[in-house]
Short mmCIF file of C-alpha atoms and ligand atoms in Angstrom, two decimals:
data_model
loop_
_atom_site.label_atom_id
_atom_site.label_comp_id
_atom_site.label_asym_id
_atom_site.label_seq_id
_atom_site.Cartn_x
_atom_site.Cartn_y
_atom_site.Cartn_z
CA UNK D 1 16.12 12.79 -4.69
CA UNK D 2 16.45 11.58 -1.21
CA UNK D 3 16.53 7.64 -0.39
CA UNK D 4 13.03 8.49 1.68
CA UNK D 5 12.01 10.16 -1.25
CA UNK D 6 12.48 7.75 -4.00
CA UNK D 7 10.86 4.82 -1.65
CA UNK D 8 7.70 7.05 -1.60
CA UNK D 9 7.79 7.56 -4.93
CA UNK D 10 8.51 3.89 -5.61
CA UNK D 11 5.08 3.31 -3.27
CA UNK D 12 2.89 5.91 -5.12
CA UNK D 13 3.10 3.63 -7.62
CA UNK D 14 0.79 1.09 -5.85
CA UNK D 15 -2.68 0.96 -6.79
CA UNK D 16 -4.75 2.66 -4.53
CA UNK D 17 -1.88 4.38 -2.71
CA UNK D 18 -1.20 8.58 -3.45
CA UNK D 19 1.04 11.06 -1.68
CA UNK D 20 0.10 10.97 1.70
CA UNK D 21 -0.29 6.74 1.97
CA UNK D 22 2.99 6.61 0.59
CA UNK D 23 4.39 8.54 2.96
CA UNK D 24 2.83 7.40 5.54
CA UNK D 25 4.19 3.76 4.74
CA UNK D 26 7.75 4.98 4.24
CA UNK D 27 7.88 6.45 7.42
CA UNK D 28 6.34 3.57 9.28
CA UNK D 29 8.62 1.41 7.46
CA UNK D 30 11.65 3.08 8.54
CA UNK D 31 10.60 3.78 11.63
CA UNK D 32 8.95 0.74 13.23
CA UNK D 33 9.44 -2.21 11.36
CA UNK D 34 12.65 -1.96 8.78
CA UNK D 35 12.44 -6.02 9.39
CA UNK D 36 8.90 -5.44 7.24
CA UNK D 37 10.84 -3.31 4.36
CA UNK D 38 13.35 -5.96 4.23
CA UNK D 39 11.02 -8.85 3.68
CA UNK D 40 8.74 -6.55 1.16
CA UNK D 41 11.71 -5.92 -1.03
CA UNK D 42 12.43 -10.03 -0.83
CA UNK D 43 8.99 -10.74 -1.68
CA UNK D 44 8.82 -8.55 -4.53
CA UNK D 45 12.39 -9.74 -5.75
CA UNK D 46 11.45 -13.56 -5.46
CA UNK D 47 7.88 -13.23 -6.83
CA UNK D 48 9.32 -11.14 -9.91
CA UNK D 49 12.17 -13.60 -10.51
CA UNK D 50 9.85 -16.77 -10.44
CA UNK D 51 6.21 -15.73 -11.08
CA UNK D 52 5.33 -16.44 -14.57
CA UNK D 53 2.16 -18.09 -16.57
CA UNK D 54 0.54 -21.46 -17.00
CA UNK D 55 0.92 -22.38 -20.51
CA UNK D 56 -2.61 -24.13 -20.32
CA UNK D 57 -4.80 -21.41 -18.71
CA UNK D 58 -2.15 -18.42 -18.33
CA UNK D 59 -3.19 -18.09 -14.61
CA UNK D 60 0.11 -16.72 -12.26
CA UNK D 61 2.03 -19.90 -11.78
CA UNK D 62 5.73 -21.12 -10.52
CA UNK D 63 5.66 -23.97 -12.53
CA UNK D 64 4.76 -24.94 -16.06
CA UNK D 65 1.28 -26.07 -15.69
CA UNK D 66 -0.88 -24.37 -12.32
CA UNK D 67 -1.86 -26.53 -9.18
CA UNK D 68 -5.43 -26.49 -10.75
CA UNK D 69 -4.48 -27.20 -14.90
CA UNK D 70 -2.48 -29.97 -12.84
CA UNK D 71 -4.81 -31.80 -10.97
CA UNK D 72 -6.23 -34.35 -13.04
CA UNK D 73 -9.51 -34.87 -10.93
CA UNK D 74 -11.62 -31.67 -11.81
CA UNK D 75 -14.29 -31.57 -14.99
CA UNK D 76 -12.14 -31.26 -17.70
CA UNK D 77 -15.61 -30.92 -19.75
CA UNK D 78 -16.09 -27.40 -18.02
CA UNK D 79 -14.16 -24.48 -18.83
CA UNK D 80 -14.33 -21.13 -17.21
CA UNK D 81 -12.88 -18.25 -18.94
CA UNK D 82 -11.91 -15.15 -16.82
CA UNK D 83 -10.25 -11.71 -17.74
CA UNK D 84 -7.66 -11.96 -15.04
CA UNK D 85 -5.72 -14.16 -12.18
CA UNK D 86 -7.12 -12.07 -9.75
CA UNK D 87 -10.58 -13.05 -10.87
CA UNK D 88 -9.74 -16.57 -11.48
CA UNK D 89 -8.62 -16.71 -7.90
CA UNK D 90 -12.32 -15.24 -7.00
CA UNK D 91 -14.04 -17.94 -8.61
CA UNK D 92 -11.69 -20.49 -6.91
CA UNK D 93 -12.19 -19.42 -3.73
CA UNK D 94 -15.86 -19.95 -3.94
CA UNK D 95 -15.65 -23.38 -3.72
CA UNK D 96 -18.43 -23.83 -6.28
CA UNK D 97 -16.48 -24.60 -9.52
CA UNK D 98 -15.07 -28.31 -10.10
CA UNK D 99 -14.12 -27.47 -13.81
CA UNK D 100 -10.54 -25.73 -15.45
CA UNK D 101 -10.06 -22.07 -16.17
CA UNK D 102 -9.11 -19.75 -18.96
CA UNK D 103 -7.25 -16.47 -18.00
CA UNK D 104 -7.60 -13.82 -20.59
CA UNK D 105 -5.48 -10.92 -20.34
CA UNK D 106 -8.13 -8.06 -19.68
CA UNK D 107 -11.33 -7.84 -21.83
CA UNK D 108 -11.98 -6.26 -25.52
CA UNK D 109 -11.83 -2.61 -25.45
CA UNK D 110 -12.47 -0.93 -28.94
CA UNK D 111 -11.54 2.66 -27.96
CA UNK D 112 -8.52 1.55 -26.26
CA UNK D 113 -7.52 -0.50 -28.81
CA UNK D 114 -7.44 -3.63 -27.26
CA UNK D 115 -8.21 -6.38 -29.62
CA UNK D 116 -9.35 -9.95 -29.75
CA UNK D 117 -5.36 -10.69 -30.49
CA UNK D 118 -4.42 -8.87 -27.44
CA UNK D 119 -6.25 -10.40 -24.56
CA UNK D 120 -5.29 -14.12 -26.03
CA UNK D 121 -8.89 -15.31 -27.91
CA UNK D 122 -6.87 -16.89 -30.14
CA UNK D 123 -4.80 -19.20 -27.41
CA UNK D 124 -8.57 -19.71 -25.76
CA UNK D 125 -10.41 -21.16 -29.36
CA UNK D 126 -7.39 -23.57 -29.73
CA UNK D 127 -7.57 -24.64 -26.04
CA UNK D 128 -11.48 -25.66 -26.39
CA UNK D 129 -10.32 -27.77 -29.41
CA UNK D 130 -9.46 -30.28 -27.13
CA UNK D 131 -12.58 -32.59 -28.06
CA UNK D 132 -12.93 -32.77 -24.09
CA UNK D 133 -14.37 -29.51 -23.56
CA UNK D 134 -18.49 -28.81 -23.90
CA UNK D 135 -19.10 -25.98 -21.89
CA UNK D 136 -17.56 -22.78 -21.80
CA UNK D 137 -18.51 -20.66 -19.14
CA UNK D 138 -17.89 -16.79 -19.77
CA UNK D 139 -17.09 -15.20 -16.58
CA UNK D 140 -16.11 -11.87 -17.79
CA UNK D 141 -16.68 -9.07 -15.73
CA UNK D 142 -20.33 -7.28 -16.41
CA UNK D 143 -19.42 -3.97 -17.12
CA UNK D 144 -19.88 -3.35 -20.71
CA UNK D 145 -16.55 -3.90 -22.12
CA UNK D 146 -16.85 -7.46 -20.40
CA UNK D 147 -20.29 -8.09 -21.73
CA UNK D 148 -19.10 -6.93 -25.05
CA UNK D 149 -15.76 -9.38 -24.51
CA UNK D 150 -18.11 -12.37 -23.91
CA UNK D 151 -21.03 -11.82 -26.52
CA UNK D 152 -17.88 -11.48 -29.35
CA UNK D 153 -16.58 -14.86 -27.44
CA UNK D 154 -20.10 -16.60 -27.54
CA UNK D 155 -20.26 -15.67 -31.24
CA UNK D 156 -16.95 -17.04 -32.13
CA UNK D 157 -17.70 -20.43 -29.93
CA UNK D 158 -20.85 -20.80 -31.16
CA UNK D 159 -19.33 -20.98 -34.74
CA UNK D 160 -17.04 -23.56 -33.76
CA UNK D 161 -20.22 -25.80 -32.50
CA UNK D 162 -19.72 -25.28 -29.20
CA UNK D 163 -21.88 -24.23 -26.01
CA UNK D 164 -21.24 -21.34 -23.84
CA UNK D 165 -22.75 -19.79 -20.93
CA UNK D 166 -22.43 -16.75 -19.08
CA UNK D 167 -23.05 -15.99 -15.18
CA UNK D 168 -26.04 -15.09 -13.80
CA UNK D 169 -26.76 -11.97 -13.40
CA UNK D 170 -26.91 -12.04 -9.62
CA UNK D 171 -23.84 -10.39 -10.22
CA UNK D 172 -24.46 -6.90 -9.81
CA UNK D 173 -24.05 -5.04 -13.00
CA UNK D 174 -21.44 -2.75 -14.03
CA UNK D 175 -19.08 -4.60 -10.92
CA UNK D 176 -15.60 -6.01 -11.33
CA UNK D 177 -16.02 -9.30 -10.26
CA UNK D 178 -12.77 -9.70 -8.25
CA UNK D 179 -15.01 -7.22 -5.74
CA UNK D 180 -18.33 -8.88 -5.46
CA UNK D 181 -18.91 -11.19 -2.44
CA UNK D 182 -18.17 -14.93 -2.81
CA UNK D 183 -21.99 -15.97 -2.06
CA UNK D 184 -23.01 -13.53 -5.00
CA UNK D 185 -20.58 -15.27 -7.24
CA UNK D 186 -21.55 -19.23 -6.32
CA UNK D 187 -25.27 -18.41 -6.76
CA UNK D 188 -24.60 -16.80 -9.72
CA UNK D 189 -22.44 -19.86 -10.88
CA UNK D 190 -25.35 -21.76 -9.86
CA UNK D 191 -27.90 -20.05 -12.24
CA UNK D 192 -25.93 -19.32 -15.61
CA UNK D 193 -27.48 -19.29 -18.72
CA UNK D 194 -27.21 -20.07 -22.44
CA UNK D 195 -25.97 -17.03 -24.62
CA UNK A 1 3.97 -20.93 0.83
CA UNK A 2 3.92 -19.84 -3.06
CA UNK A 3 5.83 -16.70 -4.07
CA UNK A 4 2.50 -14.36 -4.59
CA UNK A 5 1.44 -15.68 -1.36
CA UNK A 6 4.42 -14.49 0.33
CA UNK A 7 4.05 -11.41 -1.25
CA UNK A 8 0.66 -10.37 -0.19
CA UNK A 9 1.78 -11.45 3.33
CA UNK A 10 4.40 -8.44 2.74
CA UNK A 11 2.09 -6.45 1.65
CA UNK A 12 -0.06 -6.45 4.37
CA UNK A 13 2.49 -5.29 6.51
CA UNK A 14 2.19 -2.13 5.27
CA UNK A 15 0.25 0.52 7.68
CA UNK A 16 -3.70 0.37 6.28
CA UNK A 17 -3.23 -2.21 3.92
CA UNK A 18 -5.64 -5.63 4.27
CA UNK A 19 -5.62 -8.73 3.11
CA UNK A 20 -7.93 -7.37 -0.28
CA UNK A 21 -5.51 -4.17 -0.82
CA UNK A 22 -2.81 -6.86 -0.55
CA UNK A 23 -3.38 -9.11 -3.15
CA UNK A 24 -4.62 -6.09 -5.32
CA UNK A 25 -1.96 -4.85 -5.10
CA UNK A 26 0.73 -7.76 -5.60
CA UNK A 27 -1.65 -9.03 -8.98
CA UNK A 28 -1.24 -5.38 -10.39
CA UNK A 29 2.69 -5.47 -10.04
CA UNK A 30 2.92 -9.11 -11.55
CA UNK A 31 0.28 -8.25 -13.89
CA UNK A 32 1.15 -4.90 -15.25
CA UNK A 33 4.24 -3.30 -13.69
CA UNK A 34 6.87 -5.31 -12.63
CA UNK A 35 8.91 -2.48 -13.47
CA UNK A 36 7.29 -0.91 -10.57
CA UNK A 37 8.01 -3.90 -8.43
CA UNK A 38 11.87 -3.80 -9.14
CA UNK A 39 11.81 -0.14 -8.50
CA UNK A 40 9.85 -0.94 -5.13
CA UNK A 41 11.97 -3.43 -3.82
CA UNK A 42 15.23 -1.37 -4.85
CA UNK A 43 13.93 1.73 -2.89
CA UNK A 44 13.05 -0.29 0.16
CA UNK A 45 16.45 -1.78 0.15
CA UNK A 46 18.50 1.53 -0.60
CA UNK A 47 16.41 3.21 2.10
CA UNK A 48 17.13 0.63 4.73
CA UNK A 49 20.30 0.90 4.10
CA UNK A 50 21.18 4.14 4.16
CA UNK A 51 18.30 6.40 6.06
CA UNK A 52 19.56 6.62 9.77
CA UNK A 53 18.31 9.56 12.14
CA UNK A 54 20.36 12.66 12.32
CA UNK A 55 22.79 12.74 15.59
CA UNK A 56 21.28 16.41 16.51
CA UNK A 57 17.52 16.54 16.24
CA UNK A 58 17.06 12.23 15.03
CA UNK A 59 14.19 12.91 12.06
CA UNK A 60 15.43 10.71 9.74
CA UNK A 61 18.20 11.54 7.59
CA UNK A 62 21.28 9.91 5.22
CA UNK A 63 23.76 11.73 6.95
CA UNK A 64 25.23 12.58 10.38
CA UNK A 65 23.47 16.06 10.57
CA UNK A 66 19.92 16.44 8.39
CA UNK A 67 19.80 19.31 5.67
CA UNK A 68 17.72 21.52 8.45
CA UNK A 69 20.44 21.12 11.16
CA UNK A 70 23.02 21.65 8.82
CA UNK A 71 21.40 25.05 8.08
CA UNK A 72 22.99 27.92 9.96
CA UNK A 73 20.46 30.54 8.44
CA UNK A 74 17.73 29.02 10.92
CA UNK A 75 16.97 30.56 14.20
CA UNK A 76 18.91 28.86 16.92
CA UNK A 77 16.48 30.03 19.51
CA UNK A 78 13.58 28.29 18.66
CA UNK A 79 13.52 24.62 19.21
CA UNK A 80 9.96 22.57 17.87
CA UNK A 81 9.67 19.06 19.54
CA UNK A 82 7.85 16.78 17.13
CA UNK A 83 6.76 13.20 18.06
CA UNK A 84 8.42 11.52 14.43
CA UNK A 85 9.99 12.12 11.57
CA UNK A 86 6.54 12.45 9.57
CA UNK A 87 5.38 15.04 12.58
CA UNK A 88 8.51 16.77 11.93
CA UNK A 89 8.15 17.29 8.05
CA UNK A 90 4.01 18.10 8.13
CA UNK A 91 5.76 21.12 10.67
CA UNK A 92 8.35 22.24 8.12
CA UNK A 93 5.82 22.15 4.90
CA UNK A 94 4.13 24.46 6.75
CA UNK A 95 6.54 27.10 5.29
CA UNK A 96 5.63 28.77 8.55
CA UNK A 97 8.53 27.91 11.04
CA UNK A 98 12.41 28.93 10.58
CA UNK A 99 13.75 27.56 13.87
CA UNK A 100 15.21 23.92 14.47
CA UNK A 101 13.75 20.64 15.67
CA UNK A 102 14.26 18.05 17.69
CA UNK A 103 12.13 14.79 17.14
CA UNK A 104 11.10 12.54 19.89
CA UNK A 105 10.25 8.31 19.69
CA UNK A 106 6.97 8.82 19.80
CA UNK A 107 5.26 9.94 22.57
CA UNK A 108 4.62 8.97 26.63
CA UNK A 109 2.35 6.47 27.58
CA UNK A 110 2.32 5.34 31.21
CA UNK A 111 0.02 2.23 30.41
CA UNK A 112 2.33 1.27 27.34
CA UNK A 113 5.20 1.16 29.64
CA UNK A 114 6.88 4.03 27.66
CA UNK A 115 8.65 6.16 29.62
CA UNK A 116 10.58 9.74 29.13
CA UNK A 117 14.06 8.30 28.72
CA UNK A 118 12.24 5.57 26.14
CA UNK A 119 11.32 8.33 23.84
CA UNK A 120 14.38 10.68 23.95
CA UNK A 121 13.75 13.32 27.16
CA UNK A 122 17.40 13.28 28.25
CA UNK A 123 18.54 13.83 24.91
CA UNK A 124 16.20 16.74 24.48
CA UNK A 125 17.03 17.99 27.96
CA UNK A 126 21.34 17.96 26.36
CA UNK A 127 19.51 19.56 23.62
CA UNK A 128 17.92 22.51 25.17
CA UNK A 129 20.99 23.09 27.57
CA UNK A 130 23.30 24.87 24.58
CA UNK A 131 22.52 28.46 26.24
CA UNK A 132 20.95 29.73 22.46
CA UNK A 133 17.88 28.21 22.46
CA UNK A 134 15.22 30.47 23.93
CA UNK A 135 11.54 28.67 23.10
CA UNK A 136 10.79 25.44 22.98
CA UNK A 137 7.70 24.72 21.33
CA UNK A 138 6.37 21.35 22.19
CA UNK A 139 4.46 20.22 19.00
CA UNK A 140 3.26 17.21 20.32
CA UNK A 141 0.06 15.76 19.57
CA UNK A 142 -3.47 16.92 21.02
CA UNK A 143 -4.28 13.62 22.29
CA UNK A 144 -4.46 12.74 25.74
CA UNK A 145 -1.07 11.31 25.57
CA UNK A 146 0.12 14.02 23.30
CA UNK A 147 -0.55 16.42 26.16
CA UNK A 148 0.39 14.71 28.68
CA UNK A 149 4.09 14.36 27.16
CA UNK A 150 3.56 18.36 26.87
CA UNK A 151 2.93 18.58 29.97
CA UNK A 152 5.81 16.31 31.54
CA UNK A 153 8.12 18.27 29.22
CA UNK A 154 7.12 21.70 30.38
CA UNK A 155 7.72 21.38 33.85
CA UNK A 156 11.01 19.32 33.18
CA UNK A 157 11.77 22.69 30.94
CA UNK A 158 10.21 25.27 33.47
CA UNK A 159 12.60 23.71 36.34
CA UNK A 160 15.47 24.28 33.92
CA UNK A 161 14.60 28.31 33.61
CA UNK A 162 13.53 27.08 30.09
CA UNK A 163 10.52 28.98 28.62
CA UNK A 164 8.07 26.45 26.23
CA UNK A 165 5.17 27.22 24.25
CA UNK A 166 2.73 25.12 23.26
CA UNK A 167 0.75 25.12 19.59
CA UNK A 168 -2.74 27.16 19.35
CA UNK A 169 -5.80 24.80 19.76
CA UNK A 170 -6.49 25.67 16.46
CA UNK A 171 -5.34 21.84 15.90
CA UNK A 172 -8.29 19.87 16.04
CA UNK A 173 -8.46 18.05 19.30
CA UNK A 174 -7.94 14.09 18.97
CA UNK A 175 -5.99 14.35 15.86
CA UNK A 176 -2.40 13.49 15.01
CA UNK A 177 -0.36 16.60 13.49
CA UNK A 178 0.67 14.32 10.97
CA UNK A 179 -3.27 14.29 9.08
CA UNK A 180 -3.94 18.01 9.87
CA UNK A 181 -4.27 20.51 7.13
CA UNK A 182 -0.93 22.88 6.94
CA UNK A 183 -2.92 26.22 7.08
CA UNK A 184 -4.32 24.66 10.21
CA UNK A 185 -0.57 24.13 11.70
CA UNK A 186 0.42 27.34 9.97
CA UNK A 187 -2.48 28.97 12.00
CA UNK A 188 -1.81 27.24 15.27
CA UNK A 189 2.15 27.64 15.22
CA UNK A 190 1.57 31.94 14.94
CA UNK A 191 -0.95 31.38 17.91
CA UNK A 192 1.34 29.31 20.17
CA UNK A 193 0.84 29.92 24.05
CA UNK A 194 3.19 30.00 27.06
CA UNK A 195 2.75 26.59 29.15
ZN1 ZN G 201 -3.26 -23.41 -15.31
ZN1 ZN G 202 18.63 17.22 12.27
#
């Protein structure tokens, strides 16, 4: 395989991006701005090599703990559990949340498997046993494998004595919420419930 | 800046890609394939490095002559002048054209400041002078700039007792070759006309 060939194979892998995108970018790339491919492959090298987790709410992080888990000011009473960084970073950038996050890793999915064990639920129930926390606000996406994710959540909090709420449902169903408008997701943030 | 931001920033360098697609994109390599990531930055880097441009017709290529000039079955009398590299290979999946090519820098623009000797005319004019080829079949683009470089070229052609031909209209008008449907360039290279 040619050296054009295996970068457009290497971009195919993208999400969002098939045969003819990729191709299109390669050729740009090499064409016009080889400066661009340069600082792409630098990016991606860095960001591999240093991005890892937060060991409080698994969000991406350089360091240790996250700017947010490290910022002593917000409501550490308020905790906001998400499937994913890129959803956590939704919420943030709403401007409407003062409290700390929890990043799951995806949501419950019977048929494929995925278990309580294998989005961390067990990581999230000891990280609410801080005494501190006393509301748990499950942000999971509302398709039904996220509604599913945060009814088995409210269950399992509810056990341990403590109160959770979910979004309202100004969110509009069966949406990921890294996709829904910021407005949507404040109001929303606004009006959430008791499960 | 943090490491995913810079990342996204290179991301949205990429032709189409904005600021959303960006940081889609950079949580689903951190977040599920940094594999793909590695092999991304590793292709980007090898092709920089070694894809230069032929030294006979300039599409891009890893050596001094491309696999199509280096092929002596081809029919030396018919040259195809392409705008780039992608032009050039949209022509040859065609299946539909055995002759050479020779690939301009894009195309004239007087407005743009881009000029015939900015986009490879004297070259092409060396090209054209070897006493075998017979046709050359300017494969620009039908946009107004597309034709215009056509046009430029056939007279420059014409004065040298050069005969070009020009692809059928069958092209859509106000397209680029490169997003046209091959039985539609197929279709349009068999009903070329004299200029
Ligand atoms: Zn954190
Ligand atoms: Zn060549």
């Amino acid at each position: 395989m040619s050296a054009l060939e295996q970068l457009i194979e290497a971009l195919r892998r993208l999400p969002g991006i098939g045969q003819k995108s990729a191709q299109r970018m390669a050729y740009h790339l090499l064409q016009h701005d080889r400066a661009g491919a340069q600082q792409l492959a630098q990016a991606l090298q860095h960001a591999s090599a240093v991005v890892g987790h937060c060991q409080r709410c698994h969000t991406f992080s350089e360091h240790a703990l996250c700017p947010i888990c490290s910022n002593a000011a917000r409501d550490a009473r308020l905790l906001c559990v998400v499937e994913s960084p890129a959803d956590q970073a939704a919420m943030e950038r709403t401007g409407s949340y003062a409290g700390y996050y929890f990043v799951l890793q995806g949501r419950l999915s019977p048929l494929d498997g995925v278990r309580p064990q294998d989005i961390g639920v067990r990581e999230l129930l000891e990280r609410v046993s801080d005494g501190v926390v006393d509301e748990v606000i499950l942000a999971t996406s509302f398709t039904a494998e996220g509604e599913a994710t945060a009814h088995v959540l409210a269950e399992l909090l509810k056990n341990r004595g403590l109160r959770s709420t979910r979004l309202a449902r100004g969110v509009p169903v069966g949406s990921e919420l890294e996709y829904v408008d910021l407005g949507t997701i404040a109001h929303a943030l606004v009006d959430r419930r008791a499960t």
